[in-house]
Short mmCIF file of C-alpha atoms in Angstrom, two decimals:
data_model
loop_
_atom_site.label_atom_id
_atom_site.label_comp_id
_atom_site.label_asym_id
_atom_site.label_seq_id
_atom_site.Cartn_x
_atom_site.Cartn_y
_atom_site.Cartn_z
CA MET A 1 16.07 10.23 52.87
CA LYS A 2 17.55 7.73 55.34
CA VAL A 3 15.61 4.48 55.63
CA ILE A 4 15.13 3.23 59.21
CA ILE A 5 14.67 -0.51 59.76
CA ASN A 6 13.29 -1.78 63.08
CA ASN A 7 13.16 -5.51 63.73
CA GLY A 8 13.10 -6.24 59.98
CA PHE A 9 10.17 -3.92 59.22
CA PHE A 10 10.09 -0.61 57.36
CA SER A 11 9.47 2.37 59.55
CA ILE A 12 6.02 3.84 59.35
CA ILE A 13 7.50 6.92 57.66
CA THR A 14 9.04 4.90 54.82
CA PHE A 15 5.86 2.86 54.46
CA LEU A 16 3.79 5.99 54.03
CA LEU A 17 6.26 7.39 51.47
CA LEU A 18 6.14 4.23 49.37
CA GLN A 19 2.41 3.58 49.66
CA PRO A 20 1.44 5.67 46.60
CA CYS A 21 3.91 3.66 44.51
CA PHE A 22 2.38 0.38 45.68
CA ALA A 23 -1.11 1.68 44.91
CA GLN A 24 -0.09 2.81 41.42
CA SER A 25 1.60 -0.47 40.52
CA SER A 26 -1.44 -2.45 41.64
CA LYS A 27 -3.69 -0.76 39.05
CA PRO A 28 -4.30 -2.80 35.89
CA ALA A 29 -2.36 -1.58 32.85
CA LYS A 30 -4.42 0.45 30.38
CA GLN A 31 -5.81 -1.78 27.68
CA ARG A 32 -4.29 -1.03 24.30
CA PRO A 33 -6.85 0.14 21.74
CA ASN A 34 -8.05 -1.87 18.80
CA ILE A 35 -7.88 -0.19 15.40
CA VAL A 36 -10.36 -0.38 12.53
CA TYR A 37 -9.03 1.68 9.62
CA ILE A 38 -11.68 1.99 6.89
CA MET A 39 -10.52 3.30 3.53
CA SER A 40 -12.65 3.61 0.41
CA ASP A 41 -11.29 4.29 -3.06
CA ASP A 42 -11.83 7.66 -4.79
CA HIS A 43 -14.43 8.84 -2.26
CA GLY A 44 -14.51 12.62 -2.57
CA TYR A 45 -15.19 14.55 0.62
CA GLN A 46 -18.05 16.27 -1.25
CA ALA A 47 -19.85 12.90 -1.18
CA VAL A 48 -19.81 12.58 2.62
CA SER A 49 -22.88 14.40 3.94
CA ALA A 50 -21.10 15.45 7.14
CA TYR A 51 -19.05 17.83 4.96
CA GLY A 52 -22.19 19.72 4.04
CA TYR A 53 -22.20 19.70 0.22
CA GLY A 54 -25.73 18.33 -0.03
CA LEU A 55 -25.08 15.80 -2.79
CA ASN A 56 -26.05 12.66 -0.89
CA ARG A 57 -26.65 11.19 2.55
CA THR A 58 -24.09 9.05 4.39
CA PRO A 59 -25.68 8.66 7.84
CA ASN A 60 -23.33 5.94 9.06
CA ILE A 61 -20.10 7.69 8.10
CA ASP A 62 -21.61 10.83 9.63
CA ARG A 63 -21.88 8.95 12.96
CA LEU A 64 -18.10 9.14 13.19
CA ALA A 65 -18.28 12.92 12.92
CA LYS A 66 -20.98 13.15 15.57
CA GLU A 67 -19.11 10.83 17.94
CA GLY A 68 -15.56 11.92 17.13
CA ILE A 69 -13.65 14.39 14.98
CA LEU A 70 -14.02 15.47 11.36
CA PHE A 71 -10.97 16.90 9.61
CA THR A 72 -12.00 19.49 7.02
CA ARG A 73 -8.63 19.85 5.27
CA ALA A 74 -7.06 16.40 5.41
CA SER A 75 -5.06 15.69 2.27
CA VAL A 76 -2.84 13.20 0.49
CA THR A 77 0.78 13.43 -0.67
CA ASN A 78 0.17 11.88 -4.10
CA SER A 79 -3.40 11.64 -5.40
CA LEU A 80 -3.28 8.17 -6.92
CA CYS A 81 -4.54 4.82 -5.62
CA ALA A 82 -1.47 2.64 -5.10
CA PRO A 83 0.97 5.41 -4.10
CA SER A 84 -1.51 6.62 -1.49
CA ARG A 85 -1.68 3.14 0.05
CA ALA A 86 2.10 2.91 0.13
CA VAL A 87 2.23 6.23 2.00
CA LEU A 88 -0.37 4.94 4.48
CA LEU A 89 1.69 1.83 5.23
CA THR A 90 5.15 3.40 5.39
CA GLY A 91 4.54 6.91 6.67
CA LYS A 92 6.91 8.09 3.94
CA HIS A 93 6.53 10.14 0.76
CA SER A 94 6.35 8.31 -2.58
CA PHE A 95 9.87 9.36 -3.58
CA ILE A 96 11.17 7.68 -0.41
CA ASN A 97 9.08 4.46 -0.33
CA GLY A 98 9.51 4.00 -4.09
CA LYS A 99 5.84 3.63 -5.06
CA ILE A 100 5.62 6.81 -7.16
CA ASP A 101 2.78 5.70 -9.45
CA ASN A 102 0.46 2.79 -10.17
CA GLU A 103 3.07 1.05 -12.34
CA ALA A 104 6.09 1.02 -10.01
CA ARG A 105 6.44 -2.08 -7.85
CA PHE A 106 6.05 -1.72 -4.10
CA ASP A 107 8.81 -3.22 -1.99
CA TRP A 108 6.93 -5.17 0.68
CA SER A 109 10.19 -5.98 2.46
CA GLN A 110 10.47 -2.41 3.75
CA ASP A 111 9.10 -1.57 7.17
CA ASN A 112 5.46 -0.61 7.57
CA PHE A 113 3.30 0.24 10.57
CA ALA A 114 1.45 -3.10 10.47
CA LYS A 115 4.78 -4.93 10.87
CA GLU A 116 5.56 -2.72 13.86
CA LEU A 117 2.20 -3.52 15.43
CA GLN A 118 2.71 -7.24 14.81
CA GLN A 119 6.07 -7.13 16.54
CA HIS A 120 4.44 -5.50 19.57
CA GLY A 121 1.66 -8.00 20.15
CA TYR A 122 -1.09 -6.86 17.78
CA GLN A 123 -2.87 -9.23 15.46
CA THR A 124 -3.30 -7.62 12.06
CA ALA A 125 -5.44 -8.08 8.96
CA LEU A 126 -5.83 -6.46 5.55
CA ILE A 127 -9.17 -7.04 3.83
CA GLY A 128 -10.26 -5.49 0.54
CA LYS A 129 -8.36 -3.41 -2.00
CA ILE A 130 -4.61 -2.74 -1.78
CA HIS A 131 -3.81 -2.45 -5.52
CA MET A 132 -0.19 -3.52 -5.11
CA ASP A 133 1.51 -6.68 -6.37
CA GLY A 134 2.88 -9.31 -4.01
CA LEU A 135 1.60 -10.97 -0.87
CA PRO A 136 1.01 -8.25 1.75
CA GLN A 137 3.57 -8.28 4.56
CA GLY A 138 2.78 -7.25 8.11
CA PHE A 139 -0.55 -9.04 8.28
CA ASP A 140 -1.57 -12.25 10.03
CA HIS A 141 -4.46 -12.49 7.58
CA SER A 142 -5.05 -10.94 4.17
CA ALA A 143 -7.94 -11.16 1.71
CA VAL A 144 -7.26 -8.69 -1.07
CA LEU A 145 -8.74 -7.91 -4.46
CA ILE A 146 -6.66 -8.48 -7.57
CA ASP A 147 -5.54 -5.16 -9.03
CA GLN A 148 -8.65 -2.91 -9.15
CA GLY A 149 -11.02 -5.74 -8.32
CA GLU A 150 -14.55 -6.34 -9.60
CA TYR A 151 -17.91 -5.15 -8.28
CA TYR A 152 -19.92 -8.34 -8.89
CA ASN A 153 -18.77 -11.85 -7.90
CA PRO A 154 -15.18 -10.69 -7.42
CA ASN A 155 -11.89 -12.56 -7.12
CA PHE A 156 -9.90 -12.28 -3.89
CA ILE A 157 -6.45 -13.51 -2.95
CA VAL A 158 -7.00 -14.98 0.52
CA ASN A 159 -3.67 -15.58 2.25
CA GLY A 160 -2.07 -16.21 -1.13
CA THR A 161 -4.87 -18.35 -2.63
CA LYS A 162 -7.20 -17.07 -5.36
CA GLN A 163 -10.91 -17.45 -4.67
CA GLN A 164 -14.00 -16.17 -6.47
CA LEU A 165 -16.79 -15.15 -4.10
CA ASP A 166 -20.46 -14.77 -4.93
CA GLY A 167 -22.00 -11.42 -4.16
CA TYR A 168 -21.38 -7.68 -4.26
CA VAL A 169 -17.83 -6.62 -3.47
CA THR A 170 -18.64 -3.97 -0.87
CA ASP A 171 -20.85 -6.35 1.09
CA LEU A 172 -18.36 -9.21 0.81
CA THR A 173 -15.50 -7.03 2.05
CA THR A 174 -17.62 -5.95 5.01
CA ASP A 175 -18.61 -9.55 5.75
CA MET A 176 -14.99 -10.69 5.79
CA ALA A 177 -13.90 -7.75 7.95
CA ILE A 178 -16.54 -8.48 10.59
CA ASP A 179 -15.92 -12.23 10.46
CA TRP A 180 -12.20 -11.73 11.03
CA ILE A 181 -12.88 -9.70 14.17
CA LYS A 182 -15.29 -12.39 15.37
CA ASP A 183 -12.67 -15.10 14.89
CA ARG A 184 -9.68 -13.20 16.28
CA ASP A 185 -7.57 -14.11 19.29
CA THR A 186 -9.38 -12.14 21.99
CA SER A 187 -6.31 -12.08 24.22
CA LYS A 188 -4.59 -9.59 21.88
CA PRO A 189 -5.47 -6.14 20.54
CA PHE A 190 -6.13 -6.01 16.80
CA CYS A 191 -5.58 -3.74 13.84
CA LEU A 192 -7.82 -4.23 10.81
CA LEU A 193 -7.29 -2.42 7.50
CA PHE A 194 -10.77 -2.59 5.96
CA HIS A 195 -10.44 -1.30 2.38
CA GLN A 196 -13.41 -0.94 0.05
CA LYS A 197 -13.11 -0.95 -3.75
CA ALA A 198 -15.98 1.51 -4.14
CA PRO A 199 -16.53 4.12 -5.36
CA HIS A 200 -13.77 3.46 -7.92
CA ARG A 201 -14.54 3.55 -11.64
CA GLU A 202 -16.61 2.02 -13.36
CA TRP A 203 -19.19 2.57 -10.61
CA LEU A 204 -21.58 -0.38 -10.45
CA PRO A 205 -23.94 0.14 -7.51
CA ALA A 206 -25.46 -2.69 -5.50
CA LEU A 207 -28.78 -3.88 -6.91
CA ARG A 208 -30.62 -2.64 -3.82
CA HIS A 209 -29.61 0.94 -4.66
CA ILE A 210 -29.92 1.23 -8.43
CA ALA A 211 -33.65 1.98 -8.68
CA GLU A 212 -33.36 4.81 -6.13
CA TYR A 213 -30.16 6.45 -7.35
CA THR A 214 -30.89 6.33 -11.09
CA LYS A 215 -33.97 8.46 -10.44
CA MET A 216 -32.03 11.17 -8.58
CA LYS A 217 -30.98 14.50 -10.07
CA PHE A 218 -27.94 16.22 -8.61
CA PRO A 219 -26.96 19.91 -8.56
CA GLU A 220 -24.31 20.90 -11.07
CA PRO A 221 -21.05 22.43 -9.83
CA LYS A 222 -20.48 26.05 -10.86
CA SER A 223 -17.41 25.07 -12.85
CA LEU A 224 -18.98 22.18 -14.81
CA PHE A 225 -18.35 24.09 -18.06
CA ASP A 226 -14.96 25.51 -17.04
CA ASP A 227 -12.93 26.75 -20.04
CA PHE A 228 -9.71 27.09 -17.98
CA THR A 229 -9.20 30.78 -18.63
CA ASN A 230 -6.39 32.04 -16.35
CA ARG A 231 -5.01 28.52 -15.90
CA GLY A 232 -1.94 26.88 -17.40
CA THR A 233 -1.24 24.12 -19.90
CA ALA A 234 -1.74 21.25 -17.44
CA ALA A 235 -5.41 21.95 -16.72
CA LYS A 236 -6.16 22.69 -20.36
CA THR A 237 -4.64 19.46 -21.68
CA ALA A 238 -5.77 16.98 -19.00
CA GLU A 239 -7.97 14.18 -20.33
CA MET A 240 -10.66 13.78 -17.69
CA ASN A 241 -13.54 15.82 -19.06
CA ILE A 242 -16.91 14.16 -18.47
CA LEU A 243 -18.17 14.95 -21.97
CA LYS A 244 -15.00 14.31 -23.95
CA HIS A 245 -13.16 11.57 -22.06
CA MET A 246 -15.60 9.52 -20.02
CA ASN A 247 -16.44 6.10 -21.48
CA TRP A 248 -19.93 5.70 -22.92
CA ALA A 249 -20.36 2.00 -22.18
CA GLY A 250 -18.05 1.26 -19.25
CA ASP A 251 -18.83 4.47 -17.37
CA ASN A 252 -22.27 5.69 -18.48
CA LYS A 253 -23.61 2.15 -19.13
CA VAL A 254 -24.70 2.76 -22.74
CA PRO A 255 -24.74 -0.77 -24.25
CA PRO A 256 -22.08 -1.31 -26.94
CA ALA A 257 -24.72 -2.17 -29.54
CA MET A 258 -26.49 1.13 -28.85
CA MET A 259 -23.17 2.96 -29.13
CA ASP A 260 -22.73 1.53 -32.61
CA GLU A 261 -26.29 2.40 -33.53
CA LEU A 262 -25.85 6.02 -32.42
CA GLY A 263 -22.35 6.37 -33.82
CA LEU A 264 -20.72 6.89 -30.40
CA LYS A 265 -17.00 6.21 -30.46
CA GLU A 266 -14.86 4.58 -27.79
CA GLY A 267 -12.69 7.11 -26.01
CA ILE A 268 -10.44 4.38 -24.64
CA SER A 269 -9.94 0.96 -26.21
CA TRP A 270 -11.35 -0.87 -23.20
CA ASP A 271 -14.65 1.05 -23.08
CA LYS A 272 -16.94 -1.64 -24.51
CA ALA A 273 -14.85 -4.42 -22.97
CA ALA A 274 -15.33 -2.88 -19.51
CA PHE A 275 -19.12 -2.93 -19.96
CA ASN A 276 -19.13 -6.52 -21.19
CA ASN A 277 -16.72 -7.78 -18.53
CA ASN A 278 -18.33 -5.98 -15.60
CA LEU A 279 -21.91 -6.92 -16.42
CA GLY A 280 -20.79 -10.32 -17.68
CA ARG A 281 -19.76 -11.24 -14.13
CA MET A 282 -23.35 -11.02 -12.97
CA SER A 283 -25.56 -14.05 -12.47
CA ALA A 284 -28.63 -14.33 -14.69
CA ALA A 285 -30.85 -13.04 -11.87
CA GLU A 286 -28.51 -10.12 -11.14
CA ARG A 287 -28.35 -9.15 -14.81
CA GLU A 288 -32.12 -9.31 -15.13
CA ALA A 289 -32.55 -6.98 -12.14
CA TRP A 290 -29.90 -4.61 -13.55
CA ASP A 291 -31.41 -4.50 -17.06
CA LYS A 292 -34.87 -3.86 -15.66
CA VAL A 293 -33.62 -0.53 -14.29
CA TYR A 294 -31.02 0.51 -16.87
CA ASP A 295 -32.70 -0.54 -20.15
CA PRO A 296 -35.46 2.12 -19.92
CA ILE A 297 -32.84 4.80 -19.12
CA MET A 298 -30.87 3.88 -22.22
CA GLU A 299 -33.94 3.68 -24.45
CA ASP A 300 -34.91 7.18 -23.30
CA PHE A 301 -31.39 8.41 -24.10
CA LYS A 302 -31.56 6.80 -27.54
CA LYS A 303 -34.72 8.78 -28.35
CA LYS A 304 -33.30 12.08 -27.12
CA TYR A 305 -29.76 11.77 -28.47
CA PRO A 306 -30.33 13.05 -32.04
CA SER A 307 -31.56 16.43 -30.75
CA MET A 308 -29.04 16.87 -27.92
CA ASN A 309 -26.30 19.51 -28.20
CA GLU A 310 -22.97 19.41 -26.34
CA GLN A 311 -24.36 21.10 -23.23
CA ASP A 312 -27.27 18.65 -23.14
CA LEU A 313 -24.86 15.71 -23.48
CA MET A 314 -22.58 17.07 -20.76
CA ARG A 315 -25.51 17.43 -18.40
CA TRP A 316 -26.83 13.95 -19.20
CA ARG A 317 -23.41 12.37 -18.72
CA TYR A 318 -22.86 14.27 -15.46
CA GLN A 319 -26.14 12.97 -14.02
CA ARG A 320 -25.40 9.41 -15.17
CA TYR A 321 -21.96 9.66 -13.57
CA LEU A 322 -23.23 10.96 -10.23
CA GLN A 323 -26.09 8.47 -10.08
CA ASP A 324 -23.77 5.49 -10.35
CA TYR A 325 -20.91 6.98 -8.33
CA LEU A 326 -23.11 7.97 -5.40
CA GLY A 327 -25.00 4.69 -5.72
CA THR A 328 -21.77 2.82 -4.98
CA VAL A 329 -21.10 5.16 -2.02
CA ALA A 330 -24.44 4.10 -0.52
CA ALA A 331 -23.21 0.52 -0.06
CA VAL A 332 -19.96 1.77 1.48
CA ASP A 333 -22.02 3.70 4.02
CA ASP A 334 -24.08 0.59 4.71
CA GLY A 335 -20.86 -1.29 5.46
CA VAL A 336 -19.65 1.37 7.86
CA GLY A 337 -22.95 1.15 9.69
CA ARG A 338 -22.70 -2.62 9.96
CA MET A 339 -19.18 -2.38 11.34
CA LEU A 340 -20.09 0.29 13.90
CA ASP A 341 -23.14 -1.69 15.03
CA PHE A 342 -21.06 -4.87 15.34
CA LEU A 343 -18.44 -3.15 17.47
CA LYS A 344 -21.10 -1.73 19.77
CA GLU A 345 -23.06 -4.96 20.08
CA ASN A 346 -19.89 -6.82 21.05
CA GLY A 347 -18.63 -4.30 23.58
CA LEU A 348 -15.71 -3.21 21.39
CA ASP A 349 -16.78 0.32 20.51
CA GLU A 350 -15.32 2.14 23.53
CA ASN A 351 -11.80 0.79 23.09
CA THR A 352 -11.61 0.73 19.30
CA ILE A 353 -10.25 3.57 17.18
CA VAL A 354 -12.33 3.81 14.01
CA VAL A 355 -10.94 5.81 11.10
CA TYR A 356 -12.82 6.55 7.89
CA THR A 357 -10.98 8.02 4.92
CA SER A 358 -10.33 7.59 1.21
CA ASP A 359 -7.10 7.01 -0.69
CA GLN A 360 -7.57 10.49 -2.21
CA GLY A 361 -10.19 12.97 -3.29
CA PHE A 362 -12.14 12.92 -6.55
CA TYR A 363 -13.69 15.33 -9.03
CA LEU A 364 -17.47 15.18 -9.10
CA GLY A 365 -17.91 17.49 -12.07
CA GLU A 366 -15.81 20.40 -10.77
CA HIS A 367 -13.95 21.90 -13.74
CA GLY A 368 -15.95 19.47 -15.87
CA TRP A 369 -13.80 16.61 -14.57
CA PHE A 370 -13.91 13.13 -13.14
CA ASP A 371 -10.85 11.32 -11.68
CA LYS A 372 -8.16 12.88 -9.44
CA ARG A 373 -4.29 13.30 -9.74
CA PHE A 374 -4.05 17.10 -9.58
CA MET A 375 -3.00 19.10 -6.55
CA TYR A 376 -6.20 21.12 -6.86
CA GLU A 377 -8.46 20.87 -3.81
CA GLU A 378 -11.04 18.27 -4.91
CA SER A 379 -8.25 15.81 -5.69
CA LEU A 380 -5.82 16.78 -2.94
CA ARG A 381 -8.25 16.69 -0.04
CA THR A 382 -9.74 13.50 1.33
CA PRO A 383 -12.47 12.77 3.89
CA LEU A 384 -11.12 11.95 7.35
CA LEU A 385 -13.25 11.13 10.38
CA VAL A 386 -11.96 9.48 13.57
CA ARG A 387 -13.86 8.09 16.55
CA TYR A 388 -12.19 7.02 19.81
CA PRO A 389 -14.31 7.81 22.87
CA ALA A 390 -11.44 7.19 25.31
CA GLU A 391 -9.59 10.27 24.04
CA ILE A 392 -11.51 12.12 21.32
CA ALA A 393 -14.42 14.33 22.37
CA ALA A 394 -17.56 14.00 20.27
CA GLY A 395 -18.57 16.52 17.64
CA GLN A 396 -15.21 18.11 16.94
CA LYS A 397 -14.01 19.70 13.70
CA SER A 398 -10.42 20.47 12.79
CA ALA A 399 -9.02 22.50 9.90
CA ALA A 400 -5.48 21.27 10.59
CA LEU A 401 -3.35 20.31 7.58
CA VAL A 402 -3.08 16.59 8.32
CA GLN A 403 -2.04 14.16 5.58
CA ASN A 404 -2.14 10.45 4.86
CA LEU A 405 1.58 10.63 5.65
CA ASP A 406 0.47 10.93 9.29
CA PHE A 407 -1.64 7.76 9.57
CA ALA A 408 1.19 5.33 10.32
CA PRO A 409 2.78 7.38 13.13
CA THR A 410 -0.62 8.26 14.58
CA LEU A 411 -1.80 4.66 14.81
CA LEU A 412 1.52 3.56 16.28
CA ASP A 413 1.26 6.35 18.83
CA TYR A 414 -2.21 5.24 19.93
CA ALA A 415 -0.93 1.65 20.19
CA GLY A 416 1.96 2.69 22.43
CA VAL A 417 4.55 1.62 19.86
CA SER A 418 7.61 3.76 19.21
CA ILE A 419 7.45 5.61 15.89
CA PRO A 420 10.43 4.71 13.65
CA LYS A 421 12.68 7.71 13.14
CA ASP A 422 12.61 7.41 9.36
CA MET A 423 8.82 7.89 9.16
CA GLN A 424 8.17 11.34 7.74
CA GLY A 425 4.66 11.89 9.07
CA LYS A 426 3.59 13.17 12.48
CA SER A 427 1.17 11.71 14.99
CA PHE A 428 -2.02 13.78 15.18
CA ARG A 429 -3.13 12.04 18.39
CA LYS A 430 -2.77 15.19 20.52
CA LEU A 431 -4.35 17.27 17.78
CA ALA A 432 -7.44 15.03 17.85
CA SER A 433 -7.61 15.49 21.61
CA GLY A 434 -7.70 19.27 21.41
CA LYS A 435 -4.11 20.46 20.93
CA LYS A 436 -3.98 23.36 18.47
CA LYS A 437 -0.36 23.58 17.31
CA TRP A 438 0.34 21.79 14.04
CA ARG A 439 2.27 22.12 10.77
CA ASP A 440 1.70 25.22 8.69
CA ALA A 441 2.19 23.65 5.25
CA ILE A 442 1.97 20.37 3.34
CA TYR A 443 4.00 18.98 0.42
CA TYR A 444 2.64 17.15 -2.64
CA THR A 445 4.08 15.22 -5.60
CA TYR A 446 2.61 13.55 -8.70
CA TYR A 447 4.54 11.45 -11.25
CA GLU A 448 2.25 9.38 -13.48
CA TYR A 449 2.82 11.16 -16.81
CA PRO A 450 2.81 10.38 -19.71
CA SER A 451 -0.16 8.17 -18.90
CA ILE A 452 -3.93 7.91 -18.78
CA HIS A 453 -5.70 11.25 -18.14
CA ALA A 454 -2.54 13.16 -19.20
CA VAL A 455 -2.10 15.04 -15.92
CA LYS A 456 1.38 16.52 -16.05
CA ARG A 457 4.01 15.85 -13.41
CA HIS A 458 4.02 18.38 -10.63
CA TYR A 459 4.86 19.12 -7.03
CA GLY A 460 3.81 21.89 -4.71
CA VAL A 461 3.09 23.34 -1.31
CA ARG A 462 -0.18 24.29 0.35
CA THR A 463 -0.47 26.55 3.39
CA ASP A 464 -3.54 27.72 5.25
CA ARG A 465 -4.33 30.25 2.52
CA TYR A 466 -2.10 29.74 -0.52
CA LYS A 467 -1.05 27.02 -2.91
CA LEU A 468 2.04 26.99 -5.16
CA ILE A 469 2.39 24.32 -7.87
CA HIS A 470 5.22 23.58 -10.30
CA PHE A 471 4.38 21.60 -13.45
CA TYR A 472 7.45 20.12 -15.12
CA TYR A 473 8.82 17.43 -17.50
CA ASP A 474 7.54 18.69 -20.88
CA VAL A 475 6.50 22.11 -19.50
CA ASP A 476 7.92 24.50 -16.93
CA GLU A 477 4.97 26.37 -15.46
CA TRP A 478 4.07 27.73 -12.04
CA GLU A 479 0.64 28.33 -10.57
CA LEU A 480 -0.29 30.22 -7.41
CA TYR A 481 -3.77 30.28 -5.87
CA ASP A 482 -5.27 32.42 -3.14
CA LEU A 483 -7.63 29.89 -1.55
CA GLU A 484 -9.34 32.49 0.58
CA LYS A 485 -10.39 34.67 -2.37
CA ASP A 486 -10.52 31.87 -4.93
CA PRO A 487 -11.50 28.59 -3.22
CA GLU A 488 -12.44 26.98 -6.55
CA GLU A 489 -8.95 27.72 -7.98
CA MET A 490 -10.15 29.49 -11.11
CA ASN A 491 -7.49 32.20 -11.26
CA ASN A 492 -3.73 31.62 -11.29
CA VAL A 493 -2.15 34.71 -9.70
CA TYR A 494 1.50 33.62 -10.03
CA ASN A 495 2.34 36.57 -12.32
CA ASP A 496 0.08 39.07 -10.57
CA PRO A 497 2.30 41.89 -9.15
CA LYS A 498 0.04 42.13 -6.10
CA TYR A 499 1.17 38.63 -5.09
CA LYS A 500 4.91 39.16 -5.53
CA THR A 501 5.64 38.94 -1.81
CA VAL A 502 3.37 35.91 -1.38
CA ARG A 503 5.08 34.20 -4.30
CA THR A 504 8.52 34.74 -2.76
CA THR A 505 7.33 33.42 0.61
CA MET A 506 5.75 30.36 -0.97
CA HIS A 507 8.90 29.53 -2.92
CA LYS A 508 10.88 29.67 0.32
CA LYS A 509 8.37 27.40 2.02
CA LEU A 510 8.46 24.97 -0.91
CA ASN A 511 12.26 24.80 -0.83
CA GLN A 512 12.16 24.26 2.92
CA LEU A 513 9.75 21.33 2.62
CA ARG A 514 11.65 19.71 -0.23
CA LYS A 515 14.75 19.81 1.93
CA GLN A 516 12.87 18.59 5.02
CA TYR A 517 11.37 15.61 3.19
CA LYS A 518 14.55 14.89 1.21
CA ASP A 519 13.15 15.61 -2.21
CA SER A 520 15.04 17.35 -5.01
CA ASP A 521 15.24 17.98 -8.74
CA GLU A 522 17.74 15.13 -8.88
CA LYS A 523 15.10 12.76 -7.50
CA ASP A 524 12.58 14.08 -10.01
CA GLN A 525 15.05 13.25 -12.80
CA ARG A 526 15.53 9.73 -11.42
CA PHE A 527 11.80 9.06 -11.79
CA LEU A 528 11.50 10.37 -15.34
CA PRO A 529 10.75 7.88 -18.12
CA LYS A 530 13.83 7.01 -20.12
CA LYS A 531 12.32 8.39 -23.30
CA LYS A 532 9.57 10.94 -23.75
CA GLN A 533 6.38 9.45 -25.08
CA LYS A 534 3.67 11.05 -27.14
CA ILE A 535 0.17 10.85 -25.74
#
């Protein structure tokens, strides 16, 4: 349109045409959201009460479900602590970022989403467990546990300097997370990775919870005494059975002297050492309070042990396991509540994205197991709850197949930062706001074999209904599960003629994903140990 100028002024027509532009530009820019990403370690979704399994109560974590969205089928790409954290940071599969197992070194020089946020004006912090060597990069402040960390009076590396702190690790991590937000530069948005050690093995609850949780009795899973009929070699040879492979002292808290008295043998060489080291970190007052609760439990076990059969022992060990595991979860839930209350009290809750998740799932007696690693559901799936009132409607549930691969691109998307093209995940921002379209399958890999728990190397694909897994290295076996008819994965139907068409379709989908994510048999060979080891 021709612009008419009269005596140096815009014509009224032009003024009216441009007025909406002036009005729009005069509005303040939308404030970028803060991010609090809370990740626990080995927290199975079954142990979050919002998921409805009835094992325990987590009222504070549940607040995120009530006020945001709960993902019912969120999963990981590699169910192991350090690899999962590397995937979170990089938005790339393990075979791309290089952190395939707990032993491989992580290359901190590679790009991660915290570095991207830093470069775009965010202040960043990592507090708690990261389980990777080297000073974390991408963070203005870091206070991380050494390796797995300790429950009582733990050591932290604070911005490169080792410090021992007095107290319980879950509470200390929460304290430091809140204090960092208090002391931040309020002129900038922030991203805090708030990582709890709990409920990782060997499960030492806070003293305030031990009397309550050691009195609880928990329902047994249907598959507690699974004999692995209709499953392959991998499930039958894994070393994570509660009766056979759990440590008596370190895990179940049977004192080493009592083990000797009863003739109980160490399953792993560090069993008694774990008990002595973990409880040896306690102050005299802490140890006295601990012994007051646990000594009577162990004396009762000592009396009953001579007449207990294998089923009795399995049931006793299962209850001891759940009591301590869920006792550590209680303190994690306390910490989430403290963080949510702090954000609200300081006017930060409306513009802060709060994520709660775990680095993977965990077996709570299903198939008779503890630990993780497998592509089976309890290990593959992880809790995921997200609250962000500005965009996410309260009380939502989503069955979408999101993965930890998606965290980095999602958080960058919310922050208004361009997602690097080499990130392999997808932003689920629109999904959380109600969009329905999403991926129809996920890809999984696991490499840490030969190693502890003896879970064989495998990769696979999961769709809405089916799961196809290939175990390799010292075996060559395939498993196929119909998750609709067999949600507990008790029956491998790979060789069932009725599933021939499904099997063909799943192989095609698996090949498609391996190509999409740039994985291959050649890569698998590159990650093999140089020489086969006997376990």
